[in-house]
Amino acid sequence: MMAPKVNGHRHEAVIDIGKPVTFTGGLEFSSLTYTVTKSQKVDGNWSKQEVDLLHRITGYAPKGCITAVMGPSGAGKSTFLDGLAGRIASGSLKGRVSLDGMETSPSLIKRTSAYIMQDDRLFPMLTVYETLMFAADFRLGPISRDEKIERVEKLIEQLGLGLARNTYIGDEGTRGVSGGERRRVSIGVDIIHGPSLLFLDEPTSGLDSTSAHSVIEKVHHIARSGSTVILTIHQPSSRIQLLLDHLIILARGQLMFQGAPKDVTLHLGRMGRKVPKGESSIEYLIDVIQEYDQSELGVEALAEFARTGMKPPPLSNKDISLSTVAPTPPPNRHGLHHKEGPDHDRRNDGRRLHLQTSAHEADNFDRSIRSPYNNTSKSWSASHSGLIPPFRFTPSRQKNDKQMQISMSASPGYYTSTSDILPGTPTPHSSDYTVNENDYLTPHVPSHVTQNLGPKFANSFISETWILMRRNFTNILRTPELFLSRLMVLTFMGILMATMFKNPKADLQGITNRLSFFIFTVCLFFFSSNDAVPAFIQERFIFVRETSHNAYRASSYTIAGVVTYLPFLLLQSGVYAVIVWFALKLRGPFYYFLLVLYMSLLSTNSFVVFVSSVVPNYILGYAAVIAFTALFFLFCGYFLNSHDIPSYWKWMNKISTMTYSYEALLMNQYQTGDAFAYDPAGNPIVLGTSILNSLHIDTHEWKKWENVLVMLGWAILYRVLFYLVLRFFSKNQRS
């Protein structure tokens, strides 16, 4: 019996053992293994052991269908999805992944797929239409504006967002679209360019049943249009289960079942389990998996059944308990666990363990695997002839449509390539298999394959920068309080300073007061940039999501951020400069005074933005900025001039951005032979140049411009460091 064609691609249903299944198009994966090093406490001692978060998972996701990855908590669903989506660092993931019969790599997957994260990270002050239009600008390249509008309008209709078209996305402080609509917008942003692969991590999380069904229904339509859709889902409702075409059920990083949802009942029957009347077969299978997981047998017995069809031992009442909390022993060369008892189970020799742990450890599994483990090693392999091998999907050399002939084992959830079964082998139960060690290698994709996909980015650098600038300006105009608050603070402080330090006396105290004004101005401008700390922290997840699939370059994002804020920084420094300059009757060129304030604001803003890129949250960001502000203030030359600072701390004077703005303001004021203090008889006693000399500040004219250039250099350096963090360290990727 054949399944109907989906978008021109035929998928034959498997109805009996040994009958081939024709698989045309989609994602195939073979022997996926992902290993991390975990520290575990055994007998009171901490030891490092290698743990397989994914263990030799082989299967496929058919084109034009929804493939749902399911399993109990700690099954490795998100890890598996990240592995398929190329979000695990190269070399850490072992195995092969191919798309439509062609071997692929993480860089290739980036160009052909989209990944919708569990959390909706969107700009709250953009409307649904604007959000999708900016996505079209990024992803569709240099096509006409009319074509982009037509694509967006069609997508809005397809996703059922017509009524919310001109509604803000919204957030906790701004009312916007509903949760289901926001999720559909997130999907629309990543499918605007028509990716052939679509990954979704828990797309129904946090939604009510109606919204969840609506989202999956839209995803179902996307799949039917010809995309390969793979999603993780925890507890789908019965209505959602009807929309799922293909299931991959995992437990402890191992494959428990693979096949059509209707085959789950047959799978359970061959296991010796009958689905209770009125209960979902999928939910019952997961319950059975958890029963084995909590028993001495573990899920390894079910994984063996999925691989070979070997019926798992039945569970007794004694087996179904939570008393077996000791770690299961490491697998032997056949991948199975020994049963010599708890004392024999405990190991601290550093050998690899499957994630066959206690129920308590299962609760912490998903959190632990997201840690950036760095000590990974080669995956475990064996060459014993009795080991069940990873199977391979081998494209047919005789057919242009790259059909795959796949045989089914005794379990309907297990598929294996006919090329892996040796001649004369009667059934897949036999141990006459061979292991191909190349299956454990990260695939190498020839350069000509990558070149055939076209340019890495849809737009040129200039186009990306312009689009990002337009979006930045839109967000700023929609949230004017961000810059108006800083402008109001500088305006108020300018008036306050103008009234406090007006008409200084022509004596030593008057000079001290004027020095206090300059240092306070420098500190004010540094502190006024602190509100830039959450700027990138709030956008970090949006940046990671958009750049993970080459929407734009990190360099264009950096340049766009600088150019966008330049006029606003100039306005802020200009307002303050005008207020205090004329009120305090400062001397020297006004344009130089304004330029120093502008460079000071630019350099400190760049520093704060850089700090925000390296801290995990804004609390630590504020703490870091305040700490550096105190250090820069201490070593800027106000408390101790550069000559009196101890030699081992002079470097702090050089890296303090306050040093150069403070000296530049003093030079603009006192680089003259005019007197600033007189004795009671009216004789000049302190000249401007003597003030600078007493502070060990150079009085040459060129020194003024050197300070400006140094501040500009610091601003550029911090932006370069910011770019490097974005480019190499802001990737949503497992180690």
XYZ file of C-alpha atoms in Angstrom:
735
model
C 0.000 0.000 0.000
C 1.343 3.435 -0.923
C 0.869 6.693 0.833
C -0.432 9.604 -1.244
C 1.991 11.929 -2.907
C 2.974 15.002 -0.919
C 3.965 17.900 -3.143
C 5.065 15.488 -5.814
C 7.198 13.369 -3.464
C 6.053 9.836 -2.753
C 6.475 8.297 0.688
C 5.575 4.618 0.886
C 4.234 3.404 4.219
C 5.866 0.403 5.852
C 3.308 -2.308 6.542
C 5.335 -5.442 7.070
C 8.751 -6.749 7.970
C 11.252 -6.827 5.181
C 9.204 -4.840 2.666
C 11.147 -1.906 1.292
C 10.213 1.692 1.834
C 10.855 4.209 -0.898
C 12.166 7.440 0.594
C 12.452 10.377 -1.762
C 13.829 13.630 -0.398
C 14.290 14.912 3.107
C 16.879 14.847 5.842
C 18.765 11.664 6.657
C 21.092 11.078 9.585
C 23.276 8.147 10.498
C 25.058 7.206 13.736
C 24.699 10.633 15.345
C 26.737 10.613 18.544
C 27.407 13.581 20.786
C 29.681 13.158 23.774
C 30.439 15.496 26.652
C 32.569 15.182 29.757
C 30.675 15.394 33.021
C 31.884 15.426 36.594
C 30.110 12.852 38.728
C 30.449 12.025 42.402
C 31.113 8.344 42.985
C 31.825 6.998 46.479
C 32.435 10.526 47.690
C 35.005 11.283 45.003
C 34.526 13.469 41.956
C 35.566 11.932 38.668
C 35.174 12.944 35.053
C 33.359 10.584 32.739
C 32.374 10.800 29.114
C 28.631 10.723 28.565
C 26.782 10.233 25.309
C 23.983 12.782 25.117
C 23.186 11.276 21.721
C 24.138 7.684 21.000
C 24.221 6.337 17.438
C 20.863 7.699 16.311
C 20.003 6.831 12.736
C 16.897 7.710 10.783
C 15.327 10.268 8.499
C 12.798 13.077 8.276
C 10.739 12.883 5.043
C 10.228 15.896 2.859
C 6.799 17.497 2.841
C 5.986 16.078 6.269
C 6.134 17.066 9.927
C 8.621 14.995 11.885
C 8.017 15.262 15.625
C 10.832 14.490 18.052
C 9.314 13.308 21.313
C 10.329 11.633 24.521
C 10.310 12.022 28.305
C 12.204 14.754 30.110
C 15.936 14.386 29.606
C 15.504 12.438 26.392
C 17.867 14.688 24.453
C 15.264 16.166 22.123
C 16.743 19.659 21.978
C 20.259 18.248 21.717
C 19.176 16.074 18.810
C 17.529 19.028 17.076
C 20.662 21.126 17.578
C 22.748 18.318 16.098
C 20.641 18.166 12.954
C 20.576 21.960 12.654
C 24.361 22.309 12.803
C 24.270 24.007 16.209
C 26.846 21.685 17.746
C 30.479 22.646 17.275
C 32.264 20.934 14.425
C 34.079 17.814 15.589
C 31.922 17.304 18.691
C 29.091 15.647 16.797
C 29.944 12.358 15.141
C 27.937 10.822 12.335
C 26.525 11.796 8.977
C 23.739 14.128 7.943
C 22.519 14.431 4.369
C 19.772 16.403 2.670
C 18.027 14.963 -0.361
C 20.814 12.415 -0.726
C 23.649 14.971 -0.551
C 26.024 15.005 2.407
C 25.846 18.244 4.288
C 27.669 20.181 6.994
C 26.755 22.865 9.570
C 27.635 25.657 7.138
C 25.470 24.061 4.462
C 22.582 23.555 6.868
C 22.736 27.251 7.783
C 22.055 28.245 4.200
C 19.203 25.838 3.572
C 17.350 25.847 6.886
C 15.655 27.966 9.509
C 15.607 27.399 13.266
C 12.730 28.722 15.375
C 13.784 28.913 19.014
C 11.536 28.139 21.930
C 11.459 31.766 23.058
C 10.048 34.405 20.746
C 12.768 37.036 20.422
C 11.345 39.945 18.441
C 11.508 43.727 18.632
C 8.450 44.719 20.684
C 7.918 48.124 19.050
C 7.706 46.831 15.491
C 4.395 45.793 13.982
C 3.788 42.346 12.529
C 4.057 43.730 9.014
C 7.249 45.685 9.760
C 8.863 42.660 11.414
C 8.189 40.483 8.383
C 9.260 43.224 5.965
C 12.623 43.621 7.672
C 12.997 39.838 7.549
C 12.240 39.971 3.828
C 14.844 42.705 3.356
C 17.449 40.548 5.083
C 16.610 37.180 3.545
C 15.326 37.851 0.028
C 18.225 39.889 -1.249
C 18.141 42.543 -3.968
C 14.710 41.784 -5.444
C 12.209 44.556 -6.076
C 10.279 46.164 -3.240
C 6.992 45.101 -4.793
C 8.063 41.461 -4.819
C 9.007 41.637 -1.147
C 5.677 43.226 -0.247
C 3.849 40.555 -2.212
C 5.781 37.805 -0.413
C 5.067 39.338 3.003
C 1.364 39.810 2.282
C 1.091 36.210 1.147
C 2.894 35.001 4.258
C 0.647 37.054 6.533
C -2.355 35.412 4.910
C -0.783 31.963 5.123
C -0.026 32.361 8.834
C -3.446 33.801 9.641
C -2.058 37.147 10.837
C -4.307 39.428 8.816
C -6.110 40.925 11.821
C -2.811 41.531 13.650
C -1.058 42.996 10.623
C -0.554 46.484 12.058
C -0.333 45.501 15.733
C 2.894 45.899 17.697
C 4.638 42.697 18.727
C 4.596 43.973 22.312
C 6.227 42.785 25.509
C 5.637 42.903 29.260
C 5.310 46.688 29.195
C 3.552 47.149 25.861
C 0.344 45.446 24.835
C 0.741 43.597 21.548
C -0.213 40.432 19.714
C -1.262 37.237 21.475
C 1.132 34.430 22.318
C 0.011 32.280 19.406
C 0.295 35.175 16.978
C 3.754 36.036 18.289
C 4.840 32.439 17.744
C 3.515 32.515 14.180
C 5.389 35.771 13.546
C 8.583 34.078 14.776
C 7.959 31.276 12.316
C 7.228 33.727 9.529
C 10.478 35.621 10.122
C 12.479 32.453 9.525
C 10.506 31.037 6.587
C 10.187 34.223 4.548
C 12.937 32.994 2.228
C 11.384 29.550 1.756
C 13.940 27.290 3.482
C 13.933 23.639 2.526
C 14.534 22.696 6.171
C 12.617 24.042 9.154
C 13.549 23.265 12.766
C 11.266 24.244 15.640
C 12.150 23.831 19.308
C 8.980 23.352 21.368
C 6.777 25.588 19.169
C 3.736 25.021 21.423
C 5.490 25.852 24.700
C 3.517 28.319 26.799
C 0.477 28.325 24.493
C -3.073 27.265 25.232
C -4.465 24.268 23.354
C -6.224 26.365 20.705
C -3.185 28.525 19.972
C -0.909 25.475 19.986
C -3.121 23.699 17.454
C -3.235 26.818 15.290
C 0.560 27.049 15.254
C 1.062 23.379 14.342
C -1.660 23.681 11.711
C 0.260 26.510 10.043
C 3.467 24.482 10.292
C 1.601 21.591 8.674
C 0.730 23.799 5.704
C 4.377 24.857 5.442
C 5.449 21.217 5.351
C 2.923 20.410 2.652
C 4.375 23.193 0.525
C 7.543 21.100 0.186
C 9.676 21.835 3.253
C 11.159 19.274 5.608
C 9.874 20.192 9.070
C 11.392 18.791 12.259
C 10.094 19.909 15.626
C 10.366 18.919 19.255
C 7.153 18.676 21.202
C 6.478 17.511 24.731
C 2.811 16.634 25.189
C 0.846 17.143 21.977
C -2.922 17.083 22.196
C -4.918 14.539 20.249
C -5.714 17.165 17.612
C -2.047 17.997 17.178
C -1.131 14.305 16.938
C -3.353 14.053 13.867
C -1.143 16.646 12.142
C 2.110 14.751 12.769
C 3.365 12.579 9.914
C 6.524 11.021 11.337
C 7.722 10.336 14.867
C 11.180 10.043 16.378
C 10.959 9.066 20.040
C 14.093 9.330 22.152
C 15.090 8.456 25.698
C 18.469 9.094 27.315
C 19.840 10.122 23.947
C 18.929 6.818 22.284
C 16.354 5.967 19.643
C 13.233 4.279 21.007
C 10.953 4.421 17.990
C 10.829 5.850 14.504
C 7.932 5.704 12.088
C 4.390 6.839 11.459
C 2.180 7.592 14.489
C -0.204 4.816 13.476
C 2.627 2.276 13.796
C 3.142 2.970 17.501
C 0.400 0.502 18.448
C 2.014 -2.216 16.353
C 5.390 -1.413 17.907
C 3.937 -1.791 21.394
C 2.200 -5.026 20.380
C 5.452 -6.585 19.254
C 6.913 -5.476 22.562
C 4.178 -7.397 24.340
C 2.227 -4.329 25.410
C -1.370 -3.548 24.602
C -2.552 0.036 24.537
C -5.314 0.544 27.129
C -8.676 1.435 25.669
C -9.158 5.167 25.231
C -5.494 6.003 25.805
C -3.130 7.530 23.257
C -0.636 5.000 21.941
C 2.108 7.646 21.835
C 1.593 8.648 25.449
C 1.442 4.996 26.483
C 4.745 4.280 24.726
C 6.380 7.155 26.595
C 4.947 5.776 29.850
C 6.469 2.390 29.028
C 9.807 4.048 28.303
C 9.729 5.761 31.686
C 8.902 2.458 33.390
C 11.967 0.839 31.867
C 14.014 3.941 32.635
C 13.176 3.614 36.328
C 13.901 -0.107 36.383
C 17.141 -2.052 36.524
C 16.839 -2.855 32.815
C 16.942 0.758 31.740
C 16.003 2.156 28.350
C 18.877 0.217 26.761
C 16.546 -2.761 26.425
C 14.077 -0.670 24.407
C 16.884 0.831 22.322
C 18.052 -2.706 21.508
C 14.499 -3.611 20.505
C 14.353 -0.551 18.211
C 17.686 -1.516 16.637
C 17.326 -5.270 16.236
C 13.773 -6.277 17.063
C 14.972 -8.261 20.079
C 11.981 -8.256 22.417
C 12.782 -6.556 25.744
C 12.396 -8.545 28.963
C 9.081 -7.906 30.702
C 9.030 -5.752 33.807
C 8.006 -7.115 37.166
C 6.537 -5.091 40.006
C 9.963 -5.179 41.620
C 11.556 -3.708 38.505
C 9.182 -0.744 38.381
C 10.606 1.240 41.264
C 12.692 4.261 41.949
C 15.064 2.452 44.258
C 17.742 1.893 41.652
C 19.335 5.273 41.901
C 22.920 4.128 41.467
C 24.420 4.869 38.051
C 24.142 2.068 35.542
C 27.495 0.557 34.583
C 29.231 1.692 31.434
C 28.348 -0.172 28.261
C 30.459 -3.083 27.221
C 31.816 -3.472 23.739
C 28.373 -4.541 22.533
C 26.810 -1.355 23.886
C 24.896 -3.300 26.584
C 25.031 -2.989 30.347
C 26.230 -5.667 32.754
C 24.001 -6.794 35.563
C 26.502 -7.868 38.218
C 24.875 -5.776 40.917
C 25.221 -2.325 42.337
C 28.750 -2.753 43.644
C 29.944 -3.748 40.227
C 28.040 -0.882 38.661
C 30.080 1.884 40.235
C 33.010 3.037 38.157
C 35.413 5.900 38.497
C 37.884 4.998 35.811
C 36.737 7.710 33.437
C 35.005 5.367 30.997
C 31.991 6.593 29.107
C 28.538 6.153 30.520
C 25.215 6.266 28.755
C 22.769 8.641 30.319
C 21.233 5.797 32.236
C 20.937 7.573 35.564
C 18.512 8.028 38.372
C 15.188 9.774 38.090
C 16.596 12.691 40.085
C 19.412 13.156 37.592
C 16.900 13.029 34.751
C 15.252 16.163 36.054
C 18.531 18.029 35.718
C 19.531 16.561 32.386
C 18.287 19.270 30.062
C 19.938 21.945 32.137
C 23.232 20.167 32.428
C 23.670 19.476 28.739
C 23.436 23.161 27.885
C 26.645 23.894 29.735
C 29.537 24.708 27.405
C 31.538 21.524 27.879
C 34.915 21.849 26.284
C 36.477 18.468 26.989
C 34.952 16.312 24.321
C 36.545 13.284 22.836
C 36.135 10.874 20.016
C 33.000 8.797 20.082
C 33.053 5.229 21.221
C 33.277 2.643 18.493
C 34.014 -1.027 18.182
C 34.942 -3.454 15.503
C 33.511 -6.614 16.956
C 31.447 -8.475 14.428
C 28.615 -8.931 16.906
C 28.014 -5.223 17.360
C 24.889 -3.881 15.724
C 26.288 -1.315 13.303
C 25.085 2.107 12.399
C 23.288 1.846 9.095
C 23.860 4.137 6.177
C 21.554 5.772 3.726
C 23.238 5.273 0.378
C 21.801 7.135 -2.617
C 21.068 4.883 -5.526
C 23.556 5.328 -8.353
C 21.034 4.107 -10.908
C 18.179 6.551 -10.336
C 18.299 10.257 -10.850
C 15.672 10.913 -8.210
C 18.020 9.546 -5.521
C 15.494 7.102 -4.109
C 16.473 5.243 -0.999
C 15.661 1.578 -0.579
C 15.289 1.070 3.137
C 14.461 -2.205 4.835
C 12.545 -2.439 8.042
C 13.575 -4.585 10.955
C 11.271 -6.503 13.250
C 10.412 -3.227 14.881
C 8.438 -0.795 12.713
C 10.396 2.005 14.268
C 13.768 0.879 12.923
C 14.961 1.362 9.360
C 18.210 0.148 7.876
C 19.839 0.416 4.527
C 19.852 -2.724 2.439
C 23.456 -2.052 1.652
C 24.358 -2.750 5.266
C 22.836 -6.233 5.375
C 25.251 -8.883 4.248
C 24.180 -11.322 1.563
C 22.552 -14.377 2.978
C 21.457 -12.724 6.187
C 17.948 -14.053 6.776
C 16.672 -11.306 9.061
C 17.951 -8.152 10.689
C 18.244 -10.139 13.940
C 21.486 -11.665 12.806
C 24.831 -10.498 14.161
C 26.492 -10.717 10.768
C 27.098 -7.020 10.421
C 30.143 -4.900 9.791
C 30.967 -1.507 11.196
C 31.984 1.325 8.900
C 34.160 3.601 11.017
C 33.689 6.423 8.505
C 30.153 6.741 9.841
C 31.608 8.366 12.935
C 33.466 11.096 11.061
C 32.173 14.601 10.571
C 31.201 14.825 6.890
C 33.426 16.745 4.520
C 31.562 18.765 1.931
C 33.429 19.604 -1.255
C 33.915 23.298 -1.922
C 32.054 23.158 -5.237
C 28.890 22.045 -3.408
C 29.005 25.143 -1.206
C 29.689 27.389 -4.175
C 26.639 26.066 -6.006
C 24.425 27.366 -3.222
C 25.216 30.941 -4.171
C 26.518 33.741 -1.942
C 26.618 33.227 1.812
C 24.589 36.371 2.475
C 21.582 37.578 0.500
C 22.653 41.241 0.563
C 25.846 43.202 0.180
C 27.545 44.739 3.208
C 26.223 48.213 2.346
C 22.655 46.957 1.919
C 22.748 45.095 5.230
C 24.060 48.156 7.028
C 21.330 50.353 5.555
C 18.565 47.890 6.509
C 19.909 47.623 10.056
C 20.142 51.396 10.346
C 16.526 51.792 9.215
C 15.415 49.246 11.806
C 17.489 50.921 14.526
C 16.025 54.336 13.735
C 12.506 52.866 13.778
C 13.067 51.327 17.204
C 14.574 54.558 18.559
C 11.672 56.644 17.297
C 9.193 54.166 18.821
C 11.020 54.275 22.171
C 12.123 57.936 22.444
C 12.351 57.705 26.240
C 15.668 55.857 25.899
C 17.453 58.924 24.495
C 15.154 61.613 25.844
C 15.905 60.455 29.378
C 19.658 60.810 28.800
C 19.132 64.160 27.070
C 16.997 65.420 29.940
C 19.631 64.337 32.477
C 22.415 66.148 30.608
C 20.234 69.226 30.162
C 19.349 69.351 33.850
C 22.934 68.728 34.946
C 24.166 71.392 32.515
C 21.845 73.970 34.081
C 22.883 72.843 37.553
C 26.603 73.119 36.733
C 26.105 76.508 35.075
C 24.487 77.921 38.204
C 26.890 76.307 40.707
C 30.228 77.177 39.068
C 29.281 80.569 37.627
C 31.717 83.492 38.066
C 34.616 81.743 39.854
C 36.860 83.926 41.977
C 40.237 84.902 40.571
C 42.188 83.057 43.241
C 43.470 79.546 43.976
C 40.066 78.421 45.236
C 38.490 79.609 42.001
C 40.969 77.468 40.014
C 40.165 74.462 42.209
C 36.448 74.980 41.603
C 36.975 75.129 37.862
C 39.040 71.898 37.961
C 36.182 70.280 39.896
C 33.764 71.345 37.158
C 35.860 69.713 34.442
C 36.323 66.404 36.257
C 32.617 66.251 37.142
C 31.751 66.862 33.488
C 33.969 63.976 32.446
C 32.405 61.640 35.037
C 28.901 62.789 34.104
C 29.424 61.854 30.478
C 30.822 58.467 31.478
C 27.900 57.675 33.771
C 25.357 58.936 31.247
C 26.353 56.054 28.951
C 25.508 53.402 31.528
C 22.010 53.017 30.152
C 23.593 51.466 27.056
C 24.370 48.335 29.117
C 21.050 46.570 28.412
C 21.020 47.772 24.792
C 22.835 44.797 23.310
C 21.871 42.396 26.106
C 18.237 42.800 25.079
C 19.080 42.339 21.402
C 21.583 39.511 21.889
C 19.098 36.683 21.320
C 17.647 38.443 18.283
C 21.155 38.906 16.895
C 22.023 35.232 17.494
C 18.790 34.037 15.902
C 19.158 36.226 12.837
C 22.851 35.626 12.243
C 22.709 31.881 12.916
C 21.306 31.480 9.420
C 23.242 34.255 7.700
C 20.640 37.020 7.706
C 23.443 39.595 7.924
C 27.066 40.013 8.946
C 28.326 40.850 12.414
C 30.386 43.637 10.848
C 27.353 45.325 9.299
C 25.525 45.063 12.635
C 28.456 46.765 14.382
C 28.781 49.569 11.836
C 25.024 50.158 11.742
C 24.949 50.518 15.518
C 27.711 53.115 15.482
C 26.284 55.184 12.634
C 22.766 55.099 14.078
C 23.791 56.550 17.417
C 26.242 59.188 16.155
C 23.668 61.977 15.668
C 22.024 61.272 19.024
C 25.366 61.404 20.838
C 26.173 64.668 19.066
C 22.831 66.146 20.147
C 23.402 65.197 23.782
C 26.932 66.587 23.952
C 25.878 69.702 22.008
C 23.043 70.607 24.386
C 25.304 70.314 27.437
C 28.144 72.218 25.759
C 25.934 75.168 24.785
C 24.466 75.475 28.289
C 27.737 75.474 30.252
C 29.998 77.235 27.730
C 28.224 80.574 27.692
C 27.045 80.502 31.297
C 30.539 79.815 32.687
C 32.340 81.934 30.084
C 34.840 79.218 29.285
C 37.763 80.109 27.039
C 39.326 78.420 24.050
C 37.586 77.386 20.815
C 33.992 76.277 21.393
C 34.203 73.689 18.595
C 37.121 71.993 20.387
C 35.188 71.932 23.668
C 32.231 70.344 21.859
C 34.504 67.895 20.034
C 36.096 66.723 23.294
C 32.692 66.128 24.867
C 31.531 64.286 21.747
C 34.615 62.049 21.634
C 34.278 61.411 25.354
C 30.675 60.313 24.929
C 31.530 58.187 21.889
C 34.441 56.388 23.576
C 32.548 55.706 26.795
C 29.491 54.536 24.851
C 31.679 52.137 22.870
C 33.230 50.850 26.088
C 29.845 50.232 27.705
C 28.521 48.476 24.594
C 31.591 46.238 24.568
C 31.049 45.345 28.237
C 27.410 44.506 27.514
C 28.534 41.990 24.893
C 30.716 39.973 27.273
C 28.484 39.832 30.366
C 25.592 37.361 30.662
C 23.059 39.838 32.079
C 22.599 43.527 32.732
C 23.157 43.197 36.496
C 26.726 42.044 35.966
C 27.012 44.610 33.181
C 26.157 47.491 35.499
C 28.521 46.132 38.145
C 31.381 45.912 35.646
C 30.771 49.423 34.265
C 30.609 50.949 37.749
C 33.824 49.171 38.760
C 35.700 50.395 35.681
C 34.263 53.892 36.110
C 35.737 54.030 39.614
C 39.125 52.817 38.351
C 39.193 55.238 35.425
C 38.186 58.091 37.738
C 40.878 57.205 40.252
C 43.688 57.152 37.677
C 42.579 59.971 35.364
C 44.999 62.494 36.922
C 42.634 64.454 39.155
C 43.545 62.937 42.518
C 47.154 62.231 41.546
C 48.658 63.699 38.396
C 50.335 61.338 35.953
C 53.791 62.213 37.339
C 52.889 61.287 40.934
C 51.105 58.003 40.185
C 53.319 55.023 41.227
C 55.181 53.524 38.307
C 53.438 50.174 38.641
C 50.047 51.901 38.218
C 50.930 54.296 35.403
C 49.459 51.911 32.841
C 46.055 52.477 34.432
C 46.443 56.177 33.699
C 47.050 55.326 30.038
C 44.037 53.000 29.598
C 41.643 55.309 31.433
C 39.485 57.001 28.806
C 38.813 59.782 31.323
C 42.467 60.795 31.287
C 42.383 62.160 27.759
C 39.071 64.008 27.969
C 40.056 65.570 31.326
C 43.448 66.750 30.033
C 41.905 68.010 26.784
C 39.344 70.141 28.648
C 42.064 71.589 30.886
C 44.296 72.363 27.892
C 41.452 74.128 26.101
C 40.889 76.291 29.177
C 44.417 76.951 30.427
C 46.694 76.719 27.367
C 47.342 80.455 27.527
C 49.553 83.014 29.237
C 46.580 84.779 30.795
C 46.350 85.016 34.587
C 43.677 83.096 36.509
C 44.637 84.130 40.049
C 45.753 87.460 41.564
C 47.175 88.504 44.885
C 45.399 91.110 47.044
C 47.379 93.826 45.334
C 46.030 92.751 41.953
C 49.220 91.181 40.663
C 48.885 87.980 38.617
C 50.258 84.995 40.530
C 48.966 81.985 38.542
C 49.046 81.792 34.737
C 47.218 79.253 32.605
C 50.399 77.507 31.459
C 51.630 77.249 35.049
C 48.458 75.395 35.992
C 49.122 72.825 33.256
C 52.786 72.562 34.210
C 51.898 71.919 37.849
C 49.679 69.051 36.699
C 52.426 67.755 34.361
C 50.221 68.283 31.306
C 51.968 69.064 28.024
C 51.297 72.624 26.816
C 52.047 72.043 23.121
C 49.194 72.680 20.694
C 49.545 69.302 19.030
C 48.927 67.579 22.374
C 45.336 68.828 22.299
C 44.648 66.987 19.053
C 46.565 63.956 20.168
C 44.119 63.540 23.055
C 41.185 63.721 20.639
C 42.747 61.103 18.382
C 43.458 58.819 21.341
C 39.795 59.023 22.432
C 38.746 58.224 18.878
C 41.186 55.308 18.893
C 39.685 53.925 22.098
C 36.201 54.212 20.600
C 37.324 52.286 17.510
C 39.155 49.679 19.598
C 36.130 48.967 21.779
C 33.917 48.642 18.709
C 36.408 46.234 17.140
C 36.417 44.174 20.331
C 32.621 44.287 20.286
C 32.668 42.972 16.728
C 35.073 40.168 17.625
C 32.802 39.065 20.461
C 29.831 39.044 18.088
C 31.714 37.271 15.352
C 33.362 34.497 17.321
C 31.724 34.224 20.740
C 28.032 35.064 20.273
C 26.959 31.835 18.643
C 24.064 29.769 19.862
C 26.069 26.586 19.528
C 26.960 23.715 21.797
C 30.602 22.874 22.342
